[in-house]
mmCIF file of N, CA and C in Angstrom:
data_model
loop_
_atom_site.group_PDB
_atom_site.id
_atom_site.type_symbol
_atom_site.label_atom_id
_atom_site.label_comp_id
_atom_site.label_asym_id
_atom_site.label_seq_id
_atom_site.Cartn_x
_atom_site.Cartn_y
_atom_site.Cartn_z
ATOM 1 N N MET A 1 -19.781 -3.152 -8.956
ATOM 2 C CA MET A 1 -19.454 -1.791 -9.334
ATOM 3 C C MET A 1 -17.973 -1.751 -9.714
ATOM 4 N N THR A 2 -17.631 -1.120 -10.835
ATOM 5 C CA THR A 2 -16.249 -1.028 -11.267
ATOM 6 C C THR A 2 -15.634 0.277 -10.774
ATOM 7 N N ALA A 3 -14.329 0.235 -10.568
ATOM 8 C CA ALA A 3 -13.626 1.427 -10.104
ATOM 9 C C ALA A 3 -13.515 2.438 -11.250
ATOM 10 N N LEU A 4 -13.675 3.693 -10.936
ATOM 11 C CA LEU A 4 -13.504 4.733 -11.931
ATOM 12 C C LEU A 4 -12.029 4.912 -12.231
ATOM 13 N N LYS A 5 -11.722 5.121 -13.503
ATOM 14 C CA LYS A 5 -10.348 5.363 -13.893
ATOM 15 C C LYS A 5 -10.185 6.840 -14.186
ATOM 16 N N SER A 6 -9.046 7.374 -13.807
ATOM 17 C CA SER A 6 -8.758 8.763 -14.124
ATOM 18 C C SER A 6 -7.400 8.832 -14.803
ATOM 19 N N GLN A 7 -7.170 9.907 -15.509
ATOM 20 C CA GLN A 7 -5.940 10.086 -16.273
ATOM 21 C C GLN A 7 -4.844 10.674 -15.382
ATOM 22 N N MET A 8 -3.619 10.217 -15.580
ATOM 23 C CA MET A 8 -2.470 10.794 -14.894
ATOM 24 C C MET A 8 -1.287 10.759 -15.847
ATOM 25 N N THR A 9 -0.247 11.500 -15.501
ATOM 26 C CA THR A 9 0.960 11.547 -16.322
ATOM 27 C C THR A 9 2.115 10.922 -15.574
ATOM 28 N N ILE A 10 2.810 10.010 -16.270
ATOM 29 C CA ILE A 10 4.069 9.459 -15.773
ATOM 30 C C ILE A 10 5.112 9.696 -16.856
ATOM 31 N N PHE A 11 6.361 9.471 -16.517
ATOM 32 C CA PHE A 11 7.447 9.645 -17.470
ATOM 33 C C PHE A 11 8.158 8.311 -17.638
ATOM 34 N N VAL A 12 8.230 7.839 -18.884
ATOM 35 C CA VAL A 12 8.900 6.575 -19.191
ATOM 36 C C VAL A 12 10.126 6.898 -20.023
ATOM 37 N N ASN A 13 11.291 6.620 -19.454
ATOM 38 C CA ASN A 13 12.564 6.946 -20.102
ATOM 39 C C ASN A 13 12.584 8.400 -20.570
ATOM 40 N N GLY A 14 12.055 9.280 -19.718
ATOM 41 C CA GLY A 14 12.097 10.713 -19.969
ATOM 42 C C GLY A 14 10.966 11.265 -20.818
ATOM 43 N N VAL A 15 10.078 10.413 -21.315
ATOM 44 C CA VAL A 15 8.983 10.850 -22.179
ATOM 45 C C VAL A 15 7.672 10.789 -21.403
ATOM 46 N N ALA A 16 6.896 11.879 -21.441
ATOM 47 C CA ALA A 16 5.619 11.928 -20.738
ATOM 48 C C ALA A 16 4.608 11.003 -21.406
ATOM 49 N N HIS A 17 3.873 10.252 -20.575
ATOM 50 C CA HIS A 17 2.817 9.358 -21.050
ATOM 51 C C HIS A 17 1.576 9.597 -20.207
ATOM 52 N N GLY A 18 0.450 9.847 -20.867
ATOM 53 C CA GLY A 18 -0.825 9.913 -20.170
ATOM 54 C C GLY A 18 -1.383 8.508 -20.064
ATOM 55 N N ILE A 19 -1.681 8.074 -18.856
ATOM 56 C CA ILE A 19 -2.185 6.716 -18.637
ATOM 57 C C ILE A 19 -3.408 6.765 -17.733
ATOM 58 N N ASN A 20 -4.204 5.720 -17.811
ATOM 59 C CA ASN A 20 -5.330 5.577 -16.892
ATOM 60 C C ASN A 20 -4.840 4.928 -15.616
ATOM 61 N N GLN A 21 -5.368 5.377 -14.511
ATOM 62 C CA GLN A 21 -5.009 4.743 -13.244
ATOM 63 C C GLN A 21 -6.215 4.021 -12.696
ATOM 64 N N PRO A 22 -6.118 3.033 -11.888
ATOM 65 C CA PRO A 22 -4.860 2.477 -11.380
ATOM 66 C C PRO A 22 -4.158 1.630 -12.436
ATOM 67 N N LEU A 23 -2.823 1.635 -12.397
ATOM 68 C CA LEU A 23 -2.005 0.874 -13.329
ATOM 69 C C LEU A 23 -0.766 0.388 -12.583
ATOM 70 N N THR A 24 -0.472 -0.891 -12.702
ATOM 71 C CA THR A 24 0.733 -1.445 -12.080
ATOM 72 C C THR A 24 1.886 -1.375 -13.070
ATOM 73 N N ILE A 25 3.083 -1.619 -12.581
ATOM 74 C CA ILE A 25 4.251 -1.676 -13.460
ATOM 75 C C ILE A 25 4.059 -2.791 -14.481
ATOM 76 N N HIS A 26 3.553 -3.941 -14.038
ATOM 77 C CA HIS A 26 3.305 -5.058 -14.955
ATOM 78 C C HIS A 26 2.332 -4.643 -16.053
ATOM 79 N N ASP A 27 1.252 -3.930 -15.682
ATOM 80 C CA ASP A 27 0.284 -3.451 -16.672
ATOM 81 C C ASP A 27 0.956 -2.522 -17.684
ATOM 82 N N LEU A 28 1.814 -1.630 -17.201
ATOM 83 C CA LEU A 28 2.522 -0.710 -18.091
ATOM 84 C C LEU A 28 3.401 -1.474 -19.068
ATOM 85 N N LEU A 29 4.161 -2.441 -18.569
ATOM 86 C CA LEU A 29 5.026 -3.235 -19.445
ATOM 87 C C LEU A 29 4.209 -3.977 -20.495
ATOM 88 N N THR A 30 3.041 -4.478 -20.103
ATOM 89 C CA THR A 30 2.159 -5.162 -21.043
ATOM 90 C C THR A 30 1.669 -4.191 -22.113
ATOM 91 N N GLU A 31 1.234 -2.995 -21.704
ATOM 92 C CA GLU A 31 0.766 -1.989 -22.665
ATOM 93 C C GLU A 31 1.866 -1.592 -23.646
ATOM 94 N N LEU A 32 3.113 -1.601 -23.178
ATOM 95 C CA LEU A 32 4.246 -1.230 -24.030
ATOM 96 C C LEU A 32 4.772 -2.411 -24.834
ATOM 97 N N GLY A 33 4.190 -3.600 -24.635
ATOM 98 C CA GLY A 33 4.629 -4.801 -25.358
ATOM 99 C C GLY A 33 5.955 -5.338 -24.861
ATOM 100 N N LEU A 34 6.268 -5.097 -23.600
ATOM 101 C CA LEU A 34 7.564 -5.487 -23.040
ATOM 102 C C LEU A 34 7.469 -6.553 -21.957
ATOM 103 N N GLN A 35 6.290 -7.132 -21.726
ATOM 104 C CA GLN A 35 6.088 -8.014 -20.585
ATOM 105 C C GLN A 35 6.953 -9.267 -20.614
ATOM 106 N N SER A 36 7.338 -9.764 -21.773
ATOM 107 C CA SER A 36 8.107 -11.009 -21.813
ATOM 108 C C SER A 36 9.591 -10.770 -22.074
ATOM 109 N N LYS A 37 10.015 -9.547 -22.041
ATOM 110 C CA LYS A 37 11.417 -9.199 -22.297
ATOM 111 C C LYS A 37 12.218 -9.229 -20.996
ATOM 112 N N ARG A 38 13.516 -9.406 -21.142
ATOM 113 C CA ARG A 38 14.413 -9.304 -19.980
ATOM 114 C C ARG A 38 14.718 -7.836 -19.765
ATOM 115 N N LEU A 39 14.213 -7.306 -18.665
ATOM 116 C CA LEU A 39 14.293 -5.874 -18.405
ATOM 117 C C LEU A 39 14.751 -5.580 -16.990
ATOM 118 N N ALA A 40 15.242 -4.380 -16.826
ATOM 119 C CA ALA A 40 15.439 -3.809 -15.496
ATOM 120 C C ALA A 40 14.551 -2.577 -15.449
ATOM 121 N N VAL A 41 13.807 -2.427 -14.354
ATOM 122 C CA VAL A 41 12.876 -1.307 -14.217
ATOM 123 C C VAL A 41 13.209 -0.551 -12.938
ATOM 124 N N GLU A 42 13.221 0.762 -13.062
ATOM 125 C CA GLU A 42 13.479 1.637 -11.923
ATOM 126 C C GLU A 42 12.336 2.642 -11.843
ATOM 127 N N ILE A 43 11.841 2.868 -10.635
ATOM 128 C CA ILE A 43 10.787 3.851 -10.402
ATOM 129 C C ILE A 43 11.329 4.908 -9.455
ATOM 130 N N ASN A 44 11.385 6.135 -9.917
ATOM 131 C CA ASN A 44 11.860 7.256 -9.095
ATOM 132 C C ASN A 44 13.202 6.961 -8.435
ATOM 133 N N GLY A 45 14.108 6.346 -9.197
ATOM 134 C CA GLY A 45 15.452 6.082 -8.704
ATOM 135 C C GLY A 45 15.610 4.814 -7.886
ATOM 136 N N GLU A 46 14.532 4.059 -7.704
ATOM 137 C CA GLU A 46 14.580 2.815 -6.927
ATOM 138 C C GLU A 46 14.299 1.627 -7.850
ATOM 139 N N ILE A 47 15.078 0.570 -7.699
ATOM 140 C CA ILE A 47 14.860 -0.629 -8.506
ATOM 141 C C ILE A 47 13.510 -1.239 -8.170
ATOM 142 N N ALA A 48 12.761 -1.595 -9.207
ATOM 143 C CA ALA A 48 11.474 -2.283 -9.047
ATOM 144 C C ALA A 48 11.744 -3.780 -9.173
ATOM 145 N N PHE A 49 11.583 -4.497 -8.079
ATOM 146 C CA PHE A 49 11.885 -5.923 -8.081
ATOM 147 C C PHE A 49 10.817 -6.704 -8.817
ATOM 148 N N ARG A 50 11.258 -7.664 -9.614
ATOM 149 C CA ARG A 50 10.385 -8.446 -10.490
ATOM 150 C C ARG A 50 9.197 -9.056 -9.753
ATOM 151 N N ASP A 51 9.409 -9.535 -8.529
ATOM 152 C CA ASP A 51 8.314 -10.193 -7.804
ATOM 153 C C ASP A 51 7.258 -9.205 -7.299
ATOM 154 N N ARG A 52 7.477 -7.908 -7.498
ATOM 155 C CA ARG A 52 6.500 -6.898 -7.063
ATOM 156 C C ARG A 52 5.913 -6.085 -8.213
ATOM 157 N N LEU A 53 6.263 -6.436 -9.452
ATOM 158 C CA LEU A 53 5.799 -5.647 -10.596
ATOM 159 C C LEU A 53 4.282 -5.644 -10.730
ATOM 160 N N ASP A 54 3.650 -6.764 -10.371
ATOM 161 C CA ASP A 54 2.196 -6.834 -10.528
ATOM 162 C C ASP A 54 1.432 -6.229 -9.352
ATOM 163 N N SER A 55 2.132 -5.817 -8.308
ATOM 164 C CA SER A 55 1.444 -5.222 -7.159
ATOM 165 C C SER A 55 1.865 -3.773 -6.899
ATOM 166 N N THR A 56 2.825 -3.265 -7.648
ATOM 167 C CA THR A 56 3.287 -1.891 -7.456
ATOM 168 C C THR A 56 2.510 -0.954 -8.376
ATOM 169 N N LEU A 57 1.700 -0.091 -7.766
ATOM 170 C CA LEU A 57 0.900 0.868 -8.529
ATOM 171 C C LEU A 57 1.717 2.104 -8.879
ATOM 172 N N LEU A 58 1.518 2.583 -10.092
ATOM 173 C CA LEU A 58 2.154 3.818 -10.516
ATOM 174 C C LEU A 58 1.320 4.993 -10.028
ATOM 175 N N ARG A 59 2.008 6.121 -9.760
ATOM 176 C CA ARG A 59 1.333 7.323 -9.265
ATOM 177 C C ARG A 59 1.687 8.514 -10.149
ATOM 178 N N GLU A 60 0.869 9.532 -10.049
ATOM 179 C CA GLU A 60 1.072 10.760 -10.813
ATOM 180 C C GLU A 60 2.515 11.238 -10.688
ATOM 181 N N GLY A 61 3.142 11.513 -11.842
ATOM 182 C CA GLY A 61 4.484 12.072 -11.861
ATOM 183 C C GLY A 61 5.616 11.073 -11.700
ATOM 184 N N ASP A 62 5.299 9.774 -11.526
ATOM 185 C CA ASP A 62 6.365 8.780 -11.385
ATOM 186 C C ASP A 62 7.286 8.818 -12.595
ATOM 187 N N ARG A 63 8.555 8.577 -12.323
ATOM 188 C CA ARG A 63 9.571 8.506 -13.381
ATOM 189 C C ARG A 63 10.032 7.064 -13.471
ATOM 190 N N VAL A 64 9.699 6.446 -14.601
ATOM 191 C CA VAL A 64 9.987 5.036 -14.839
ATOM 192 C C VAL A 64 11.128 4.944 -15.847
ATOM 193 N N GLU A 65 12.156 4.210 -15.497
ATOM 194 C CA GLU A 65 13.261 3.948 -16.423
ATOM 195 C C GLU A 65 13.240 2.453 -16.728
ATOM 196 N N ILE A 66 13.223 2.116 -18.004
ATOM 197 C CA ILE A 66 13.201 0.725 -18.430
ATOM 198 C C ILE A 66 14.407 0.501 -19.325
ATOM 199 N N VAL A 67 15.218 -0.484 -18.975
ATOM 200 C CA VAL A 67 16.365 -0.832 -19.809
ATOM 201 C C VAL A 67 16.329 -2.318 -20.094
ATOM 202 N N HIS A 68 16.778 -2.689 -21.283
ATOM 203 C CA HIS A 68 16.843 -4.089 -21.661
ATOM 204 C C HIS A 68 18.094 -4.705 -21.049
ATOM 205 N N ALA A 69 17.923 -5.850 -20.402
ATOM 206 C CA ALA A 69 19.065 -6.569 -19.836
ATOM 207 C C ALA A 69 19.785 -7.293 -20.964
ATOM 208 N N ILE A 70 21.088 -7.111 -21.031
ATOM 209 C CA ILE A 70 21.893 -7.735 -22.070
ATOM 210 C C ILE A 70 22.910 -8.644 -21.407
ATOM 211 N N GLY A 71 22.897 -9.897 -21.809
ATOM 212 C CA GLY A 71 23.847 -10.867 -21.259
ATOM 213 C C GLY A 71 25.167 -10.790 -22.025
ATOM 214 N N GLY A 72 26.182 -11.233 -21.387
ATOM 215 C CA GLY A 72 27.487 -11.246 -22.032
ATOM 216 C C GLY A 72 28.504 -11.836 -21.091
ATOM 217 N N GLY A 73 29.678 -11.897 -21.547
ATOM 218 C CA GLY A 73 30.661 -12.464 -20.636
ATOM 219 C C GLY A 73 32.038 -12.447 -21.179
#
């Protein structure tokens, strides 16, 4: 039996997105075509650590900030 998916709204860089749940941060990055990029991700003001992206589920109303990491020196 497969789990039923329902629609929820999250905000990515301030823009509302309707997504199916359950969805992890890794799944979101994949849907946005960003999975192989060097990124920093924050959920509701807290840094999302890379080793937990595939196990952290997004919830209704979450505010996700995604920024590209830029190297320099």
